Every structure is written in structure tokens, then in C-alpha cells.
XYZ file of C-alpha atoms in Angstrom:
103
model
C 0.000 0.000 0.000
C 2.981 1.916 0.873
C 4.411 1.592 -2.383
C 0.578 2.947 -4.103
C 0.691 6.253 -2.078
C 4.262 7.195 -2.668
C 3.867 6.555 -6.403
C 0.859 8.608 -6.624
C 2.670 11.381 -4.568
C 5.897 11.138 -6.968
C 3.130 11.473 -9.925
C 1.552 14.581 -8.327
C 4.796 16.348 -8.019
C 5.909 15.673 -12.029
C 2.457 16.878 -12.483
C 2.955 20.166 -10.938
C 0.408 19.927 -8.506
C 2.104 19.644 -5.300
C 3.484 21.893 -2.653
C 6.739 21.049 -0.570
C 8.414 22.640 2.469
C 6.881 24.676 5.087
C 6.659 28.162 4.182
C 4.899 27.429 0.935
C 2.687 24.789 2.124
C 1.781 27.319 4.709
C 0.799 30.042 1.899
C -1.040 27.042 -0.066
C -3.471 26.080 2.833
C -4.577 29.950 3.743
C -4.994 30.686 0.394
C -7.085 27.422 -0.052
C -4.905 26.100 -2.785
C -4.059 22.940 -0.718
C -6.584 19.958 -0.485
C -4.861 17.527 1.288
C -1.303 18.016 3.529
C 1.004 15.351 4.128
C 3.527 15.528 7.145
C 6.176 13.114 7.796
C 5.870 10.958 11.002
C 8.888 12.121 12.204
C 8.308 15.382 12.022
C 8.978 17.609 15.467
C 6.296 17.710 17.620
C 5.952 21.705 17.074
C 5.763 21.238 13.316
C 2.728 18.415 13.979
C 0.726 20.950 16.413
C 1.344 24.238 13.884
C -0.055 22.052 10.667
C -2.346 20.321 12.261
C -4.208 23.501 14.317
C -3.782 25.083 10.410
C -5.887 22.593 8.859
C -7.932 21.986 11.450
C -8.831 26.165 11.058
C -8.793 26.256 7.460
C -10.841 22.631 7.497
C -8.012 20.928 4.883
C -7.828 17.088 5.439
C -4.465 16.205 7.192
C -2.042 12.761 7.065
C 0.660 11.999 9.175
C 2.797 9.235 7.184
C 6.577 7.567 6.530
C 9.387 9.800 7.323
C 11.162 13.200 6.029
C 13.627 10.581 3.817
C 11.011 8.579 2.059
C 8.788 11.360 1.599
C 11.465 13.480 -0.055
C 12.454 10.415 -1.853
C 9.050 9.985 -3.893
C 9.454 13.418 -4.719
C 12.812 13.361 -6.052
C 14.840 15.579 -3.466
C 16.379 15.296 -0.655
C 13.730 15.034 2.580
C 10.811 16.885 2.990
C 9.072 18.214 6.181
C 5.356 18.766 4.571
C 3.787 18.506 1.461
C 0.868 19.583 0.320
C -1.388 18.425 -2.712
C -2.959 21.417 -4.683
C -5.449 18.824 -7.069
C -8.553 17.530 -5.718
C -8.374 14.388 -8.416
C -5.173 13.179 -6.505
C -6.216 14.542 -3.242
C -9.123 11.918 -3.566
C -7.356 8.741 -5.016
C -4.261 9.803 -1.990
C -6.757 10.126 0.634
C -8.293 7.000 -0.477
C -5.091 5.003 0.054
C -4.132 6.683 3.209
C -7.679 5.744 4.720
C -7.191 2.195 4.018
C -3.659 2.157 5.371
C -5.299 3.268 8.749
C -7.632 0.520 9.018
């Protein structure tokens, strides 16, 4: 399932339709650009709270999952703190994914 999400992230970004690092993930969700925000497990815990009070305010859905290294891997740079997906068409099919890696 792993495998799924990270390809369809790595997709996204050679689309053009993602967001990475903090500051302009930041500027994506309160301008309502981003519809879904990945951060990295291993994120600091002040990184978690500040993302996750944003989208909780500006009501965009929110994953925590992998690490800064694999993330930044899919994407095809070096690690990455936070990402955030600006399409709702890979938003959905992520999300989707995500959801059943919870379960």
C-alpha cells in the first residue's frame, strides 16, 4: 500500500500539482490552494501541532505518514518536512489510500 501512495505522490509532483516545504505549504493552505497536507511521522512535535491547528482552522484534510527521507524520496529531493497536494483528483485517489492504510 505503501508503495501505491508514494507513487501517486511522486506522480503529483511531475504533475505540478504539489506543494513542498513549510513556508509554501503554509501560503497554499490559507490561500485554499491545498486539499490535502502530508507531514512526515517524524516530524517535530511543534511542526505536527502548527499544521495540524492550520488545517484543522482552514478545514483541509491532514495525514501523518513515513518519514522526512522517504517522503522526499518519492518526490525526487532530498527530505521533505510537509507537502501539500494542490489537485482535488489526486487529493481523492491519496486520501483513499491513506484511509485504508489506517484501518
Amino acid at each position: 500500500m505503501n508503495r501505491q501512495i508514494l507513487s501517486l505522490l511522486s506522480l503529483c509532483q511531475r504533475a505540478g500539482k504539489m506543494k513542498t516545504g513549510e513556508d509554501t505549504v503554509e501560503k497554499a493552505i490559507q490561500k485554499k490552494e491545498a486539499k490535502l497536507v502530508i507531514i512526515p511521522e517524524d516530524a517535530s512535535d511543534n511542526t505536527k501541532k502548527k499544521f495540524q491547528n492550520m488545517c484543522d482552522f482552514y478545514k483541509v484534510p491532514i495525514y501523518f505518514f513515513e518519514d522526512k527521507d522517504t517522503l522526499g524520496h518519492a518526490m525526487g529531493k532530498e527530505f521533505r518536512a510537509s507537502l501539500a497536494v494542490t489537485d482535488a483528483g489526486f487529493a481523492k485517489g491519496i486520501r483513499k489510500h491513506l484511509d485504508m492504510e489506517e484501518e
